[in-house]
Coordinates of C-alpha atoms in Angstrom, one line a residue:
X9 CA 117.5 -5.8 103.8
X10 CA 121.2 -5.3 103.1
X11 CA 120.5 -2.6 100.7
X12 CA 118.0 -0.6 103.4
X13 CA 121.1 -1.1 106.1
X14 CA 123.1 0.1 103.4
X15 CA 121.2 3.5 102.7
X16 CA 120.5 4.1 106.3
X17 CA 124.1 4.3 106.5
X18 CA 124.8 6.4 103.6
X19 CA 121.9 8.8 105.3
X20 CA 123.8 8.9 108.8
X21 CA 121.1 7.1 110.7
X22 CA 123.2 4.3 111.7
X23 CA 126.8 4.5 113.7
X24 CA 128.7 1.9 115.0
X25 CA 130.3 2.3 118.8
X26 CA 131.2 0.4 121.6
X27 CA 128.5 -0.7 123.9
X28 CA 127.5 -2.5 127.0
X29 CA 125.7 -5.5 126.4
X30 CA 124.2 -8.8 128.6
X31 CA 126.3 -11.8 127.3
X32 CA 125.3 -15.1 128.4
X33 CA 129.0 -17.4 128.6
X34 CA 126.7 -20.6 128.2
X35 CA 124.9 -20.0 124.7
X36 CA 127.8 -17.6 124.0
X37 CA 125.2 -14.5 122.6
X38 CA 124.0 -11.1 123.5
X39 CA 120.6 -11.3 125.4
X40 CA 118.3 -8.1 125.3
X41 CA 117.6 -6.5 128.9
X42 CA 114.1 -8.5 128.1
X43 CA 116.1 -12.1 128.2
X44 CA 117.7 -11.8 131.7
X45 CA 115.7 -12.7 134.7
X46 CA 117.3 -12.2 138.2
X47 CA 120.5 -11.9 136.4
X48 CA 120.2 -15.0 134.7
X49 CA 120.5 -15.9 130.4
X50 CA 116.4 -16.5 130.0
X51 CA 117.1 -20.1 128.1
X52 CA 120.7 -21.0 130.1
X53 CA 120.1 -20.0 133.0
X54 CA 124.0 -19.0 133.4
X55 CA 125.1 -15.3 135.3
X56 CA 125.0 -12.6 132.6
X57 CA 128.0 -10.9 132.2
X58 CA 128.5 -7.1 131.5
X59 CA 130.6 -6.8 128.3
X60 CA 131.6 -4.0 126.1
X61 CA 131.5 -5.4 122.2
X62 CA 131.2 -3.1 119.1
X63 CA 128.0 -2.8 117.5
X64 CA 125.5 -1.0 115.4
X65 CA 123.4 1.3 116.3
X66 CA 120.0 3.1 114.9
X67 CA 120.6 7.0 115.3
X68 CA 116.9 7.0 116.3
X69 CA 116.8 10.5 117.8
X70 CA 117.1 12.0 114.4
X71 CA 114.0 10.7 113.7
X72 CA 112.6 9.7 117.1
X73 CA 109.2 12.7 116.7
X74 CA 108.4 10.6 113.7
X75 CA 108.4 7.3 115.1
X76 CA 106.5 8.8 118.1
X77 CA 103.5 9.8 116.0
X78 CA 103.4 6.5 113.8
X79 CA 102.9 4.6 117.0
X80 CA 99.4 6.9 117.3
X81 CA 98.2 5.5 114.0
X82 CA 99.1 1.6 115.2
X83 CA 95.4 1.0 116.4
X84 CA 95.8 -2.7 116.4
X85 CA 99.0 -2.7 118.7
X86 CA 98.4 -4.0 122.5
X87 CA 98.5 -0.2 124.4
X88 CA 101.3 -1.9 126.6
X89 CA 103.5 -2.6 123.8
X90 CA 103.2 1.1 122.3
X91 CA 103.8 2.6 125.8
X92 CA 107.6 -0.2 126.0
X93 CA 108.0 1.3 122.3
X94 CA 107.8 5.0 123.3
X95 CA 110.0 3.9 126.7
X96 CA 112.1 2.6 124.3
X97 CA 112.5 5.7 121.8
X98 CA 113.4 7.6 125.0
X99 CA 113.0 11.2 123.5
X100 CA 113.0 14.0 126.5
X101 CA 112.3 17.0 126.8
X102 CA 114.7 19.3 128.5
X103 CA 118.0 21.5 128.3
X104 CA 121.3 21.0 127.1
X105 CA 124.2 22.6 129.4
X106 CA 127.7 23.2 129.4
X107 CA 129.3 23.9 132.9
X108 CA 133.0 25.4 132.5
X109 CA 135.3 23.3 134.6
X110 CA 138.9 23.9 136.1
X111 CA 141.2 21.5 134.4
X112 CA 143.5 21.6 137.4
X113 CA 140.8 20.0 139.4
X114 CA 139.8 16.9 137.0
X115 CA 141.4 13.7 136.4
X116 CA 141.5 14.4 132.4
X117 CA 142.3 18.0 132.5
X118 CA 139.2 18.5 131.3
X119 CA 137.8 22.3 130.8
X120 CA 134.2 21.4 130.8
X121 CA 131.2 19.2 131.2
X122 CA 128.0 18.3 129.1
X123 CA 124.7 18.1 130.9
X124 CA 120.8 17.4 129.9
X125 CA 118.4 18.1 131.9
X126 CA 114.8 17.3 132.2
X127 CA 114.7 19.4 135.9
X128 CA 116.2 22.7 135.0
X129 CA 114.7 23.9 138.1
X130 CA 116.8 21.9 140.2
X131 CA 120.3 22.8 138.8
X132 CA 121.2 25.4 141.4
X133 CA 119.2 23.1 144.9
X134 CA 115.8 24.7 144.2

């Protein structure tokens, strides 16, 4: 398992960042969106706080069309868990923009701004 981490990271497929994550203060771990139920650690029943903590994380959008289609083939998988899977992979479909910006006017100074877009049709109030 170490060796497959290993050459996924050699490949570029995994990246390590900071991240927000649900950490329960009682059983002192991260709890997967999944684990928290009204707010609450699923086995402590303690608040969930919102914490940023490094960790790793799969680059799946290089690869996300492939895992798409190999969910097709998993006959045997419950259709509800395939349909949380491709929620999951979160590919879109959409446009990538870049919006010039005056640097006088933003808190950074910065020039421009990223955008993606799934409603292209709606940038401009149509």
């Amino acid at each position: 398992q170490q060796k497959m981490f290993v050459d996924f990271l050699r490949a570029g497929l995994v990246e390590r960042k900071l991240g927000k994550v649900n950490w329960d203060p009682v059983d002192r771990t991260v709890l997967a969106n999944e684990q928290v139920i009204d707010g609450r650690g699923w086995r402590s029943g303690a608040l969930v706080e919102q914490r940023e903590m490094p960790q790793w994380y799969f680059r799946i959008t290089k690869f996300s069309e492939d895992l798409l289609q190999s969910l097709d083939g998993l006959d045997l998988w419950p259709e509800k868990v395939r349909v949380m899977q491709r929620n999951w992979i979160g590919r879109s479909e959409g446009l990538h923009l870049r919006f010039a910006l005056d640097p006088a006017t933003t808190p950074l100074g910065e020039d421009e701004v990223d955008v993606f877009t799934t409603r292209h049709d709606t940038l401009f109030g149509a």
